[in-house]
Every structure is written in C-alpha cells, then in structure tokens.
Amino acid sequence: MLGDFLNPYYLQVASFIMINIILGLSIYVTLSSGQLSLGNAGFMGIGAYTSALLTINYDMPIVVSVIAGAIVAGLVGILIGIPSLRLTGVYLAIATLGFGEVIRVFMINWESLTKGAVGLSGIPQIGRELLKVSRDAGFNPLDIGLKNNQYVYLLVLIILVIINILLIWFLVRQNKSRVGRAFAAIKMDEKAAEAMGVNITYYKVLSFVQGAVISGFAGALFAHVMGYISPADFSYHRAVEILIFAVFGGSEVIWGSIFGATFMTLMPEVLRFISEYRYMIYGAILILMMAFRPQGIIDVPLLQKLQLSKRRGKHGSKN
Amino acid sequence: MVLKINNITKNFGGISALTDVSFSIKEGEIYGLIGPNGAGKTTMFNMITNMFPPTSGEITFLDEKITGFKPHKITNKGICRTFQNIRLFSQMTVLENVLVGGHTRSKSGVFSGVLRTKGQRAEEERLRVTAKEILELVGLSEFEDAIAENLAYGQQRRLEIARALASDPKLLLLDEPAAGMNDTETADLYHLIKKVQERGITTLLIEHDMPLVMRLCDRITVLNFGKKLAEGTPEEIQNNQAVIEAYLGSEGDDESA
Ligand SMILES: Nc1ncnc2c1ncn2[C@@H]1O[C@H](COP(=O)(O)OP(=O)(O)OP(=O)(O)O)[C@@H](O)[C@H]1O
Ligand SMILES: [Mg+2]
C-alpha cells in the first residue's frame, strides 16, 4: 500500500532538497549579521571529507563522524573568520570565495588522504547502515510493504526532515533572542551597534562560524547520503548555487533561503531540459534579482501579507 | 569628576579637528559643548566613545583611563551616545531598538537564548520592562511596535535617547538632540533631559539651539576651529566677547543641521 506511493527517486530528490535547505540556512545565518560569505562550499567540503575519512579509516559511527565534520568545519571557520572579518561586503565575499578554492585545491592535491580528483567512494551510507541495524533487530522492511531501497531512502528523508526542523527551530529562536538582536543590529548599522555596547567582532565571528558549522554539517550529511564525494562537489559552482538559494529565495528572512533551496533543487528536476543550462540560468537569476528584487522573492512585507490573509481566513476580522 | 578630557588633539590628515582641548564634567551636571559648524564637537564625542582614536591626549571616566578601549567596552563602562545624523536600527521596531540598547546590561548567549532557560526568560522580561519604562519616559509608548524608520523625525531623535538610556549610562552624550524639532518638541526635550538629570545621569550636550542650551546647562565649553575658546556658566559664556564674535553673534545666519 505505502510501497506504491514511495518512488525512491522522489524520495532522493526530497533528501537533496533537505540538504540544500541546510546549506541555504548556512549562508542565511552569516547574512543575518550583514556578512556575505561565499566560503560555505569549502566548509561543506571540509565537513564531508572529515566525516567520510573518519568512517572509512577509523570505523567511526556516522552520528559521531557527522558531528566531528561540523566541528572541524567550525574550527577552520574560526581560523578563517577572525582575520577575514576585517573585510566587509564584496571584499569579504571574494576572500571567502578564494578560501573555498584553496580548500578544493587541497582536496585535489593531498592525494594520500583524499584520493585526489577521483574522490572518495565506499562511504558508509546512513540508509544502508540503518537497514543493517533494522535487520539485526529482526525487522524486515517488507513487513510494512516496503522494498529495501524505498525503506532506505524513506529513513534518510525522515532523518533529514527532523534535522531541518531542529535547525530551523534553533535559528528562529536565536533570532528572537539577545544574540539575534545583536546580529540584526550589526547588519543594520555596525557603528551604532558598537556604540550600543555590542561586541561586533565577537558576534560577526560567531555568525560566520555558525555558517561554517552548518555547512560542514550539511557536507557531512551529503557524504553519507551520496556514498561518494569528490572535490568537484565543493567547487565554485556549489558556492554560487548556495548563494542563489539566498539571493533568489530572500536573504532577509529565514523562510527565504528555505524557499530558495527548495525551488532551485526542484526546478532542474521538474524541467529536465533546464538541467544542462543550469549555470546560465543561475547567472540570469542573479542579474534579474539584483535588478528587480534585491531582497529576494520572500521578504518581510510578503510574510506579513501572508500572515494577515491567513488570520482573516481563520477569525474573520479579528486581529 | 565623571569625565576628564585631557589635552585631546585629533588630526584627520591635514585637518586638525581638535587641538589640545581639555575640560572636566562633574557628577550630575548637564554640560554643554557648543561652537560653530565644523568646530569639532562631534569629533569630541567620537574621541570619548573611541569611534576613532585621538592623535594625542587621554580621557578618563570615573578615574579610569578609557582611551584605547573598544567602543562597546566604553558603553559597558557607562557612557552612551546618540548620533547627530540619526542612526537607529531602522528596520527594527521601536521596542527592539531599545532592547538592543540593553545589550550590555544582559548576558544570555546562544544556548540560553535558544533553550529559553529560566534565567534567560527572566532577563528578557527585565529588559522588556525596563525598555517599556524608558519608552514611557521619552513619550514613545504608543509606538512600541512601530518600525523605527516610520517614526517622525522628532520621534526618531527621542528613540535615539531611549536606546542610549537603555544601556543604563552614567554619562549620556547627546549630539544635537533638538535638531529638526519644532518648539513643542524642544520644550518636551527640555523636560526629558531634566528628568534624566533627576535620575542621577550626567549629560554632555551638543546643541545649536542656544536658548535650550542656556536654560539647561550648568556649564559650557565653546569650541572654535577645534580649539577651546571659553568655558563657564551660561551667563559667563553669553557675556564672553570672544564667544560672541566667533559664534553667538553669527547665530542668526547659522544654518545648522
Ligand atoms: N572622519 C573624518 N574624516 C575626516 N575629517 C573629519 C572626520 N570627521 C570630522 N572631520 C572634520 O573635522 C572637523 C570637525 O568636524 P565635526 O563633525 O566634529 O564638527 P561639529 O562641531 O560636530 O560640526 P556640526 O555642528 O556641523 O555638527 C570638520 O572639518 C570635519 O570635516
Ligand atoms: Mg556635529
């Protein structure tokens, strides 16, 4: 019954959407303190390689290695963040883009560890591992009418959805707290924020490192969902893709990058023929958005409108 | 002495914005800093809050040397300012602006903020209560949820003061708070600054509105071309020949922003 609905291909696309949403959130959180970092593809790569190597070489459980991948990305984020946050605006964007390329070159050339441009394969997959665990526990997916691959992809998707819910919950709550207000204050007027007692260096590094940790986390998940990774997965193209999530969806509100990541992942899947021209379309979108809607599709006024019409629908004229 | 300015000099490239200026402010005073456009008044605020470092000289606050401290640390010590060219967090609500002002008087971090621990909730509540009380004081209670940039000009000036007060300063620096205000608003501002004084807060006031300055201030320093021209009580300043020639006399055609 359930088995007839679940097309493994759709499940996998949905999983990619989830990973891309995490990446979209990684650029959003750094943007929320007014800084544009294009280094998140690099941090994603660091998380992916760290976690993959820990599981391949040391048999570490995936749960632990994914967290380790995020932490290593965060540590590199601190090292990169402190000096580069003297830069602002486009200079920071360029410097972090350069950082991403440096990471990629490392991955290609440190062959003894990374297997160079070929990349790593045979990375333990979250789904397969869980299938093994289920089998050992005497559970067979067929019992609930699912084929093995349906079961595997479904579990992965559920895990990713849960992770996303937790992450969004974290960021929404952070936004409404003292830390979130400090980020927003820096974004709106750095000098005024400083004059009001906000330690701008600390909060800028914090939001940069949060972006690094989140993208490292997304990278580690990516490695254990795909099962193979190569430096090309974390190239300049990826950096632009992540940027597009925020620019297209909206960089001012959390729902913007979520929408952007979802839409941009679905588009080439739905419109197959577009896939080939992907990067051309990204370029066009960037230019069009900058010209006509620099804040992205979703912004505060739009959200307010949506909320208002929802309320009206519910309680008539109340509120 | 709350604040001691000792021989402050500031050069911007070839321009000397301040030359060897010294004065001291006593606790509870309203101290005026006046002078023609470009005299170096705002630059003095930037020296006190260390937005820029002075070329030479030093500043002590409550007997502690604060020259070289980061601006946020100076705010934490108890000095907070407003800006001549209003610098609110324009897309935040009025209340949120004031809450940011309370940043140094609160300490919750990422995890307590996300988990909403008991301590964090109590702290937020305290910040909110204080913020609302300050908004009441400056007369902006009814605009609490308005977006800052939508306020009228005079209201924005008062919000700047509210935001600074939220940092619980011992010394408040006001940079032309009456600029762009009409007569009623200026009268309200007079009472507001008096109320701030009653709370035991010392004020350093930059202002071009001479009647307001003369009514409010206990003592005044006059700057001219970055140099101290005179210091004294309002009467002394009004009768000082050098001041009249350099500044007060030309007041009529002085188009100050
Ligand atoms: N950041 C800066 N860089 C270069 N020059 C500056 C800077 N800030 C101020 N100055 C110069 O220093 C001098 C004093 O400026 P300041 O803003 O302190 O004057 P002011 O007394 O506040 O004048 P006003 O009444 O117009 O506000 C001016 O000549 C100004 O051009
Ligand atoms: Mg000025």
Coordinates of C-alpha atoms and ligand atoms in Angstrom, one line a residue:
Chain A
M1 CA 0.0 0.0 0.0
L2 CA 2.5 2.6 1.2
G3 CA 5.0 1.0 -1.1
D4 CA 3.1 2.1 -4.2
F5 CA 3.4 5.7 -3.3
L6 CA 7.0 5.9 -2.5
N7 CA 9.1 6.4 -5.6
P8 CA 12.7 6.1 -4.5
Y9 CA 13.6 8.8 -7.0
Y10 CA 11.3 11.3 -5.5
L11 CA 12.5 10.4 -2.0
Q12 CA 16.0 11.1 -3.1
V13 CA 15.1 14.5 -4.6
A14 CA 13.4 15.3 -1.4
S15 CA 16.5 14.4 0.5
F16 CA 18.6 16.7 -1.7
I17 CA 16.1 19.5 -1.0
M18 CA 16.7 18.9 2.7
I19 CA 20.5 19.1 2.4
N20 CA 20.2 22.2 0.2
I21 CA 18.0 23.8 2.8
I22 CA 20.7 23.3 5.4
L23 CA 23.1 24.9 3.0
G24 CA 20.7 27.8 2.4
L25 CA 20.4 28.3 6.2
S26 CA 24.2 28.3 6.4
I27 CA 24.5 31.3 4.2
Y28 CA 21.5 32.9 5.8
V29 CA 22.9 32.8 9.3
T30 CA 26.0 34.6 8.3
L31 CA 24.0 37.1 6.3
S32 CA 21.9 37.8 9.3
S33 CA 24.8 39.7 10.8
G34 CA 25.3 41.5 7.5
Q35 CA 28.1 39.5 6.1
L36 CA 28.2 37.7 2.8
S37 CA 30.4 34.6 3.0
L38 CA 30.9 32.5 -0.2
G39 CA 33.1 30.1 1.6
N40 CA 30.4 27.7 2.6
A41 CA 31.1 25.3 -0.3
G42 CA 34.6 25.0 1.2
F43 CA 33.3 24.4 4.7
M44 CA 30.8 21.9 3.3
G45 CA 33.8 20.0 1.7
I46 CA 35.7 20.1 5.0
G47 CA 32.7 18.5 6.8
A48 CA 32.2 16.0 4.0
Y49 CA 35.8 14.8 3.8
T50 CA 36.3 14.8 7.6
S51 CA 33.2 12.7 8.2
A52 CA 33.9 10.4 5.3
L53 CA 37.5 9.7 6.2
L54 CA 36.7 9.2 9.9
T55 CA 34.1 6.5 9.0
I56 CA 36.3 4.9 6.2
N57 CA 39.6 4.9 8.1
Y58 CA 38.5 4.6 11.7
D59 CA 35.1 2.9 11.5
M60 CA 33.6 5.7 13.5
P61 CA 29.8 5.6 13.8
I62 CA 28.2 8.0 11.4
V63 CA 26.5 10.0 14.1
V64 CA 29.8 10.8 15.7
S65 CA 31.7 11.5 12.5
V66 CA 29.0 13.9 11.2
I67 CA 29.3 15.9 14.3
A68 CA 33.0 15.8 14.1
G69 CA 32.8 17.0 10.5
A70 CA 30.7 20.0 11.6
I71 CA 33.1 20.8 14.4
V72 CA 36.2 20.7 12.2
A73 CA 34.5 23.0 9.7
G74 CA 33.7 25.3 12.7
L75 CA 37.3 25.3 13.9
V76 CA 38.5 26.2 10.4
G77 CA 35.8 28.8 10.4
I78 CA 37.2 30.4 13.5
L79 CA 40.7 30.5 11.9
I80 CA 39.4 32.0 8.7
G81 CA 36.8 34.2 10.3
I82 CA 38.9 36.2 12.7
P83 CA 41.3 37.6 10.1
S84 CA 38.8 37.9 7.2
L85 CA 36.1 39.7 9.2
R86 CA 38.2 42.9 8.9
L87 CA 36.8 42.8 5.4
T88 CA 33.3 43.8 4.6
G89 CA 30.9 43.5 1.7
V90 CA 32.3 42.4 -1.6
Y91 CA 35.9 42.1 -0.3
L92 CA 34.7 39.5 2.3
A93 CA 32.8 37.7 -0.5
I94 CA 35.9 37.5 -2.7
A95 CA 38.2 36.4 0.2
T96 CA 35.8 33.6 1.3
L97 CA 35.3 32.5 -2.3
G98 CA 39.1 32.3 -2.6
F99 CA 39.2 30.3 0.6
G100 CA 36.8 27.8 -0.9
E101 CA 39.0 27.3 -3.9
V102 CA 42.0 26.8 -1.7
I103 CA 40.2 24.0 0.1
R104 CA 39.3 22.4 -3.2
V105 CA 42.9 22.5 -4.3
F106 CA 43.9 20.9 -1.1
M107 CA 41.4 18.1 -1.7
I108 CA 42.8 17.5 -5.1
N109 CA 46.4 17.5 -4.2
W110 CA 46.5 15.8 -0.8
E111 CA 46.2 12.5 -2.7
S112 CA 47.4 10.2 0.0
L113 CA 44.5 11.2 2.2
T114 CA 41.8 12.3 -0.2
K115 CA 42.5 10.2 -3.3
G116 CA 42.7 13.5 -5.3
A117 CA 40.3 14.4 -8.1
V118 CA 38.9 10.9 -8.2
G119 CA 37.3 11.4 -4.8
L120 CA 36.3 9.0 -2.0
S121 CA 33.9 6.2 -2.6
G122 CA 32.5 3.5 -0.4
I123 CA 31.5 6.0 2.2
P124 CA 29.1 4.3 4.7
Q125 CA 25.6 5.4 3.8
I126 CA 23.1 6.4 6.5
G127 CA 20.3 4.5 4.9
R128 CA 22.2 1.2 4.4
E129 CA 23.6 1.4 7.9
L130 CA 20.1 1.8 9.3
L131 CA 18.9 -1.1 7.2
K132 CA 21.6 -3.3 8.7
V133 CA 20.6 -2.2 12.2
S134 CA 16.9 -2.9 11.4
R135 CA 17.8 -6.4 10.0
D136 CA 19.8 -7.2 13.1
A137 CA 16.9 -6.2 15.2
G138 CA 14.8 -8.7 13.3
F139 CA 12.8 -6.1 11.3
N140 CA 12.2 -6.6 7.6
P141 CA 11.0 -3.6 5.5
L142 CA 8.8 -6.0 3.6
D143 CA 6.7 -6.3 6.8
I144 CA 5.4 -2.8 6.2
G145 CA 5.2 -3.4 2.5
L146 CA 8.4 -1.5 1.5
K147 CA 11.2 -2.6 -0.7
N148 CA 14.7 -2.2 0.7
N149 CA 15.6 0.9 -1.3
Q150 CA 12.3 2.5 -0.5
Y151 CA 12.8 1.9 3.1
V152 CA 16.4 3.2 3.0
Y153 CA 15.5 6.4 1.2
L154 CA 12.5 7.0 3.4
L155 CA 14.6 6.7 6.5
V156 CA 17.2 9.1 5.2
L157 CA 14.5 11.6 4.3
I158 CA 12.8 11.3 7.7
I159 CA 16.1 11.9 9.4
L160 CA 16.9 14.9 7.2
V161 CA 13.5 16.4 7.8
I162 CA 13.9 16.1 11.6
I163 CA 17.4 17.7 11.4
N164 CA 15.9 20.6 9.4
I165 CA 13.1 21.1 11.8
L166 CA 15.5 21.2 14.7
L167 CA 17.8 23.6 12.8
I168 CA 15.0 25.9 11.8
W169 CA 13.7 25.9 15.4
F170 CA 17.2 26.7 16.6
L171 CA 17.6 29.6 14.2
V172 CA 14.1 31.1 14.7
R173 CA 14.6 31.1 18.5
Q174 CA 18.1 32.5 18.2
N175 CA 16.7 35.3 16.0
K176 CA 14.3 36.3 18.7
S177 CA 16.9 36.3 21.4
R178 CA 19.6 38.7 22.5
V179 CA 22.1 37.2 20.1
G180 CA 19.7 37.5 17.2
R181 CA 19.1 41.2 18.0
A182 CA 22.8 41.7 18.1
F183 CA 23.2 40.1 14.7
A184 CA 20.4 42.3 13.3
A185 CA 21.8 45.4 14.8
I186 CA 25.2 44.8 13.2
K187 CA 23.5 44.2 9.9
M188 CA 21.5 47.4 10.0
D189 CA 24.2 49.7 11.4
E190 CA 27.5 48.3 12.6
K191 CA 28.7 51.6 14.1
A192 CA 25.5 52.2 16.0
A193 CA 25.5 48.6 17.3
E194 CA 29.1 49.1 18.6
A195 CA 28.1 52.3 20.2
M196 CA 25.2 50.4 22.0
G197 CA 27.7 48.1 23.5
V198 CA 27.6 45.2 21.1
N199 CA 30.9 43.5 20.7
I200 CA 30.8 43.4 16.9
T201 CA 33.9 41.3 16.4
Y202 CA 32.6 38.6 18.6
Y203 CA 29.1 38.4 17.0
K204 CA 30.5 38.6 13.5
V205 CA 32.9 35.7 14.2
L206 CA 30.0 33.9 15.9
S207 CA 27.7 34.2 12.9
F208 CA 30.5 33.3 10.5
V209 CA 31.4 30.2 12.5
Q210 CA 27.7 29.2 12.8
G211 CA 27.6 29.3 9.0
A212 CA 30.7 27.2 8.8
V213 CA 29.4 24.6 11.2
I214 CA 26.1 24.4 9.5
S215 CA 27.6 24.0 6.0
G216 CA 30.1 21.5 7.4
F217 CA 27.2 19.6 8.9
A218 CA 25.4 19.7 5.5
G219 CA 28.6 18.4 3.8
A220 CA 28.9 15.5 6.2
L221 CA 25.3 14.5 5.7
F222 CA 25.8 14.8 1.9
A223 CA 28.8 12.4 2.1
H224 CA 26.8 9.8 3.9
V225 CA 23.7 10.2 1.7
M226 CA 25.6 10.0 -1.6
G227 CA 28.2 7.4 -0.6
Y228 CA 30.9 9.1 -2.8
I229 CA 32.3 12.6 -2.9
S230 CA 34.9 14.4 -5.0
P231 CA 36.4 17.8 -4.9
A232 CA 34.1 18.9 -7.8
D233 CA 31.2 18.6 -5.4
F234 CA 32.5 21.5 -3.4
S235 CA 33.7 23.8 -6.2
Y236 CA 33.0 27.3 -7.1
H237 CA 29.8 26.1 -8.7
R238 CA 28.5 24.9 -5.4
A239 CA 29.3 28.3 -3.8
V240 CA 27.3 30.0 -6.4
E241 CA 24.4 27.6 -6.0
I242 CA 24.3 28.3 -2.3
L243 CA 24.4 32.0 -2.9
I244 CA 21.5 31.6 -5.3
F245 CA 19.4 29.9 -2.6
A246 CA 19.6 33.1 -0.5
V247 CA 19.5 35.6 -3.3
F248 CA 16.6 34.1 -5.1
G249 CA 14.5 33.0 -2.1
G250 CA 15.3 36.0 0.0
S251 CA 18.2 36.8 2.2
E252 CA 16.4 38.8 4.9
V253 CA 14.2 36.2 6.4
I254 CA 14.9 32.6 7.2
W255 CA 12.0 31.4 5.0
G256 CA 13.7 33.0 2.0
S257 CA 16.7 30.6 1.8
I258 CA 14.4 27.7 2.7
F259 CA 12.2 28.5 -0.2
G260 CA 15.1 29.3 -2.5
A261 CA 16.8 26.0 -1.8
T262 CA 13.6 24.1 -2.3
F263 CA 12.7 25.8 -5.6
M264 CA 16.2 25.7 -7.0
T265 CA 16.6 22.0 -6.3
L266 CA 13.2 21.1 -7.8
M267 CA 13.4 23.3 -10.9
P268 CA 16.1 21.2 -12.8
E269 CA 14.3 18.0 -11.7
V270 CA 10.9 19.1 -12.9
L271 CA 12.2 20.8 -16.0
R272 CA 14.7 18.2 -17.1
F273 CA 15.8 20.2 -20.2
I274 CA 16.9 23.0 -18.0
S275 CA 19.5 20.9 -16.3
E276 CA 22.1 21.5 -19.0
Y277 CA 21.7 25.2 -18.8
R278 CA 21.7 25.3 -15.1
Y279 CA 24.6 27.7 -14.6
M280 CA 23.5 30.0 -17.3
I281 CA 20.1 30.2 -15.6
Y282 CA 21.7 30.9 -12.2
G283 CA 23.6 33.8 -13.8
A284 CA 20.4 35.2 -15.3
I285 CA 18.6 34.8 -12.0
L286 CA 21.3 36.6 -10.1
I287 CA 21.2 39.5 -12.5
L288 CA 17.4 39.7 -12.6
M289 CA 17.1 39.5 -8.8
M290 CA 19.7 42.2 -8.3
A291 CA 17.9 44.5 -10.8
F292 CA 14.2 43.9 -9.7
R293 CA 14.0 42.3 -6.3
P294 CA 17.4 42.5 -4.4
Q295 CA 15.8 41.3 -1.2
G296 CA 14.7 38.0 -2.9
I297 CA 11.3 36.5 -3.5
I298 CA 10.3 36.3 0.1
D299 CA 10.7 39.4 2.3
V300 CA 9.1 40.8 5.5
P301 CA 6.2 42.6 3.8
L302 CA 5.3 39.4 1.8
L303 CA 5.3 37.3 5.0
Q304 CA 3.1 39.9 6.8
K305 CA 0.6 39.8 3.9
L306 CA 0.5 36.0 4.0
Q307 CA 0.0 36.0 7.8
L308 CA -2.7 38.6 7.6
S309 CA -4.7 36.8 4.9
K310 CA -4.3 33.6 6.9
R311 CA -5.6 35.2 10.1
R312 CA -8.5 36.8 8.2
G313 CA -9.4 33.5 6.8
K314 CA -9.5 32.0 10.3
H315 CA -11.1 34.5 12.5
G316 CA -12.9 36.9 10.2
S317 CA -11.9 40.4 11.2
K318 CA -10.3 39.6 14.5
N319 CA -6.7 40.7 14.9
Chain B
M1 CA 34.8 64.2 38.2
V2 CA 32.8 61.9 36.0
L3 CA 34.7 62.7 32.8
K4 CA 38.1 64.3 32.3
I5 CA 39.2 65.3 28.8
N6 CA 43.0 65.9 29.0
N7 CA 44.7 67.7 26.1
I8 CA 42.9 65.9 23.3
T9 CA 44.2 66.5 19.8
K10 CA 42.7 64.9 16.7
N11 CA 44.1 65.3 13.2
F12 CA 42.3 64.0 10.1
G13 CA 45.1 64.1 7.5
G14 CA 45.8 67.7 7.2
I15 CA 42.8 68.9 9.1
S16 CA 43.1 69.3 12.9
A17 CA 39.6 68.7 14.1
L18 CA 40.6 69.2 17.7
T19 CA 43.7 70.9 19.2
D20 CA 44.7 70.4 22.8
V21 CA 41.2 70.5 24.3
S22 CA 40.7 69.9 28.0
F23 CA 37.6 70.1 30.2
S24 CA 36.0 68.1 33.0
I25 CA 32.5 67.2 33.9
K26 CA 31.1 66.8 37.4
E27 CA 28.7 64.2 38.5
G28 CA 25.1 65.1 37.8
E29 CA 25.9 68.1 35.6
I30 CA 24.4 69.0 32.3
Y31 CA 27.4 70.1 30.4
G32 CA 27.2 71.9 27.1
L33 CA 29.5 71.7 24.2
I34 CA 28.9 74.3 21.6
G35 CA 30.5 76.0 18.7
P36 CA 30.1 76.8 15.0
N37 CA 29.7 74.1 12.4
G38 CA 32.9 72.1 12.0
A39 CA 34.2 73.2 15.4
G40 CA 35.0 69.6 16.4
K41 CA 32.0 68.9 18.7
T42 CA 31.0 65.6 17.1
T43 CA 34.7 64.6 16.8
M44 CA 34.9 65.1 20.6
F45 CA 32.1 62.5 21.0
N46 CA 34.0 60.2 18.7
M47 CA 37.0 60.6 20.9
I48 CA 35.1 59.9 24.1
T49 CA 33.5 56.8 22.7
N50 CA 36.7 55.9 20.8
M51 CA 35.0 55.5 17.5
F52 CA 38.3 57.0 16.3
P53 CA 41.4 57.1 18.5
P54 CA 42.7 60.6 19.4
T55 CA 46.0 61.7 17.9
S56 CA 47.2 62.6 21.4
G57 CA 45.8 63.2 24.8
E58 CA 43.8 61.0 27.1
I59 CA 40.3 60.7 28.6
T60 CA 39.4 59.3 32.0
F61 CA 36.0 58.2 33.1
L62 CA 35.4 57.8 36.8
D63 CA 39.2 58.0 37.4
E64 CA 39.8 55.2 34.9
K65 CA 41.7 55.8 31.7
I66 CA 39.4 54.8 28.8
T67 CA 41.5 55.9 25.9
G68 CA 42.1 52.9 23.7
F69 CA 39.1 50.9 25.0
K70 CA 36.9 49.4 22.3
P71 CA 33.6 51.4 21.9
H72 CA 31.5 48.5 23.2
K73 CA 33.6 48.4 26.3
I74 CA 33.2 52.1 26.9
T75 CA 29.4 51.7 26.6
N76 CA 29.7 48.8 29.1
K77 CA 31.6 51.2 31.5
G78 CA 28.7 53.5 31.4
I79 CA 28.9 56.0 28.6
C80 CA 26.4 56.0 25.8
R81 CA 25.7 58.4 22.9
T82 CA 23.2 59.5 20.4
F83 CA 24.1 60.4 16.8
Q84 CA 23.7 63.8 15.1
N85 CA 22.7 62.0 11.8
I86 CA 20.2 59.6 13.3
R87 CA 21.5 56.0 13.3
L88 CA 18.6 53.9 14.5
F89 CA 18.3 50.2 13.6
S90 CA 15.8 51.4 11.0
Q91 CA 14.0 48.1 10.2
M92 CA 13.6 47.1 13.8
T93 CA 10.6 48.0 15.9
V94 CA 10.9 50.9 18.4
L95 CA 10.9 48.4 21.3
E96 CA 13.6 46.2 19.6
N97 CA 15.8 49.3 19.2
V98 CA 15.6 49.9 23.0
L99 CA 16.2 46.2 23.7
V100 CA 19.5 46.4 21.7
G101 CA 20.3 49.3 23.9
G102 CA 20.1 47.0 26.9
H103 CA 22.7 44.6 25.3
T104 CA 25.5 45.4 27.7
R105 CA 23.1 45.1 30.7
S106 CA 22.2 41.5 29.8
K107 CA 24.3 38.4 29.1
S108 CA 22.4 35.5 27.7
G109 CA 24.2 33.7 24.9
V110 CA 23.3 31.3 22.1
F111 CA 22.3 28.3 24.1
S112 CA 20.3 30.0 26.9
G113 CA 18.6 32.1 24.2
V114 CA 17.6 29.0 22.1
L115 CA 16.7 26.8 25.0
R116 CA 14.9 29.7 26.8
T117 CA 16.3 28.8 30.2
K118 CA 14.7 30.2 33.3
G119 CA 17.5 32.8 33.7
Q120 CA 17.2 33.9 30.1
R121 CA 13.4 34.3 30.3
A122 CA 13.8 36.4 33.5
E123 CA 16.4 38.5 31.8
E124 CA 14.3 39.1 28.7
E125 CA 11.4 40.1 30.9
R126 CA 13.5 42.5 32.9
L127 CA 14.9 44.0 29.6
R128 CA 11.3 44.5 28.3
V129 CA 10.0 46.0 31.5
T130 CA 13.0 48.5 31.5
A131 CA 12.6 49.2 27.8
K132 CA 8.9 50.0 28.2
E133 CA 9.5 52.2 31.2
I134 CA 12.1 54.2 29.2
L135 CA 9.7 54.5 26.2
E136 CA 7.2 55.9 28.6
L137 CA 9.8 58.4 29.8
V138 CA 10.6 59.6 26.3
G139 CA 6.9 59.5 25.4
L140 CA 7.0 56.8 22.7
S141 CA 5.0 54.1 24.5
E142 CA 2.2 54.1 21.9
F143 CA 4.8 53.5 19.1
E144 CA 6.4 50.5 20.7
D145 CA 5.6 48.2 17.8
A146 CA 6.1 50.7 15.0
I147 CA 9.1 50.2 12.7
A148 CA 11.7 52.8 13.6
E149 CA 12.1 54.3 10.2
N150 CA 8.4 55.1 10.0
L151 CA 8.6 57.4 13.0
A152 CA 8.5 61.2 12.6
Y153 CA 11.9 62.9 12.8
G154 CA 11.5 64.3 16.3
Q155 CA 10.3 60.9 17.5
Q156 CA 13.4 59.2 16.0
R157 CA 15.5 61.6 18.0
R158 CA 13.7 60.7 21.1
L159 CA 14.1 57.0 20.3
E160 CA 17.9 57.5 20.0
I161 CA 17.8 58.9 23.5
A162 CA 15.7 56.0 24.7
R163 CA 18.1 53.5 23.1
A164 CA 21.0 55.1 24.8
L165 CA 19.3 55.2 28.2
A166 CA 18.6 51.5 28.0
S167 CA 22.3 50.9 28.4
D168 CA 21.9 52.4 31.9
P169 CA 24.6 55.0 31.3
K170 CA 26.3 57.2 34.0
L171 CA 27.2 59.6 31.3
L172 CA 24.9 60.4 28.4
L173 CA 26.2 62.1 25.3
L174 CA 23.6 63.9 23.2
D175 CA 24.6 65.1 19.8
E176 CA 22.2 67.9 18.7
P177 CA 19.0 66.2 20.1
A178 CA 16.9 69.2 19.2
A179 CA 17.9 69.4 15.6
G180 CA 14.8 69.3 13.4
M181 CA 12.4 69.6 16.3
N182 CA 9.6 72.1 16.5
D183 CA 9.0 74.3 19.5
T184 CA 6.7 71.9 21.4
E185 CA 9.1 69.0 20.8
T186 CA 12.0 71.1 22.0
A187 CA 10.1 72.0 25.1
D188 CA 9.4 68.3 25.7
L189 CA 13.1 67.6 25.2
Y190 CA 14.0 70.2 27.8
H191 CA 11.8 68.3 30.4
L192 CA 13.2 65.0 29.2
I193 CA 16.8 66.0 29.8
K194 CA 15.9 67.4 33.2
K195 CA 14.2 64.1 34.1
V196 CA 17.3 62.3 33.0
Q197 CA 19.3 64.5 35.3
E198 CA 16.9 63.7 38.2
R199 CA 17.8 60.1 37.7
G200 CA 21.4 60.9 38.5
I201 CA 22.7 60.7 35.0
T202 CA 25.3 63.2 33.9
T203 CA 24.8 64.7 30.4
L204 CA 27.1 66.1 27.9
L205 CA 25.1 68.0 25.4
I206 CA 26.0 69.3 21.9
E207 CA 23.3 71.7 20.7
H208 CA 22.9 74.7 18.4
D209 CA 19.6 75.8 20.0
M210 CA 21.1 78.5 22.2
P211 CA 18.0 79.2 24.4
L212 CA 17.8 75.5 25.1
V213 CA 21.5 75.2 25.9
M214 CA 21.5 78.3 28.1
R215 CA 18.4 77.1 30.1
L216 CA 19.7 73.5 30.5
C217 CA 23.4 73.6 31.1
D218 CA 25.2 74.1 34.3
R219 CA 28.5 74.7 32.5
I220 CA 29.5 75.1 28.9
T221 CA 32.7 74.7 26.8
V222 CA 32.8 76.6 23.5
L223 CA 34.9 75.2 20.7
N224 CA 36.0 77.1 17.6
F225 CA 38.1 75.6 14.8
G226 CA 39.0 72.7 17.1
K227 CA 40.3 74.9 19.9
K228 CA 38.7 75.6 23.2
L229 CA 37.5 79.2 23.1
A230 CA 35.9 79.5 26.5
E231 CA 34.4 77.7 29.4
G232 CA 32.0 78.8 32.0
T233 CA 28.4 79.1 33.2
P234 CA 25.7 80.1 30.7
E235 CA 25.9 83.8 31.8
E236 CA 29.7 83.9 31.5
I237 CA 29.5 82.4 28.1
Q238 CA 26.8 84.8 26.9
N239 CA 28.9 87.7 28.1
N240 CA 32.2 86.5 26.7
Q241 CA 33.4 88.8 23.9
A242 CA 35.4 86.2 22.1
V243 CA 32.4 83.8 22.1
I244 CA 30.0 86.5 20.9
E245 CA 32.3 87.3 18.0
A246 CA 33.0 83.8 17.0
Y247 CA 29.7 82.2 17.5
L248 CA 26.8 83.7 19.3
G249 CA 26.9 86.9 17.2
S250 CA 26.6 85.0 13.9
E251 CA 23.9 82.7 15.3
G252 CA 21.2 84.4 13.2
D253 CA 22.6 83.3 9.8
D254 CA 23.9 80.0 11.1
E255 CA 22.0 77.3 9.2
S256 CA 22.7 74.3 11.4
A257 CA 21.5 70.9 10.5
Ligands
LIG1 N1 36.0 61.0 9.8 C1 36.5 62.2 9.4 N2 37.4 62.3 8.4 C2 37.9 63.5 8.1 N3 37.6 64.7 8.6 C3 36.6 64.7 9.5 C4 36.1 63.4 10.0 N4 35.2 63.8 11.0 C5 35.2 65.1 11.1 N5 36.1 65.6 10.2 C6 36.4 67.1 10.1 O1 36.7 67.5 11.4 C7 36.1 68.8 11.5 C8 35.2 68.8 12.8 O2 34.0 68.1 12.4 P1 32.9 67.8 13.5 O3 31.9 66.9 12.8 O4 33.5 67.3 14.7 O5 32.2 69.2 13.7 P2 30.9 69.6 14.6 O6 31.4 70.6 15.5 O7 30.2 68.5 15.1 O8 30.1 70.4 13.5 P3 28.5 70.4 13.3 O9 27.9 71.5 14.1 O10 28.3 70.8 11.8 O11 28.0 69.1 13.6 C9 35.4 69.2 10.2 O12 36.3 70.0 9.5 C10 35.2 67.9 9.6 O13 35.2 68.0 8.2
MG2 MG 28.5 67.6 14.8

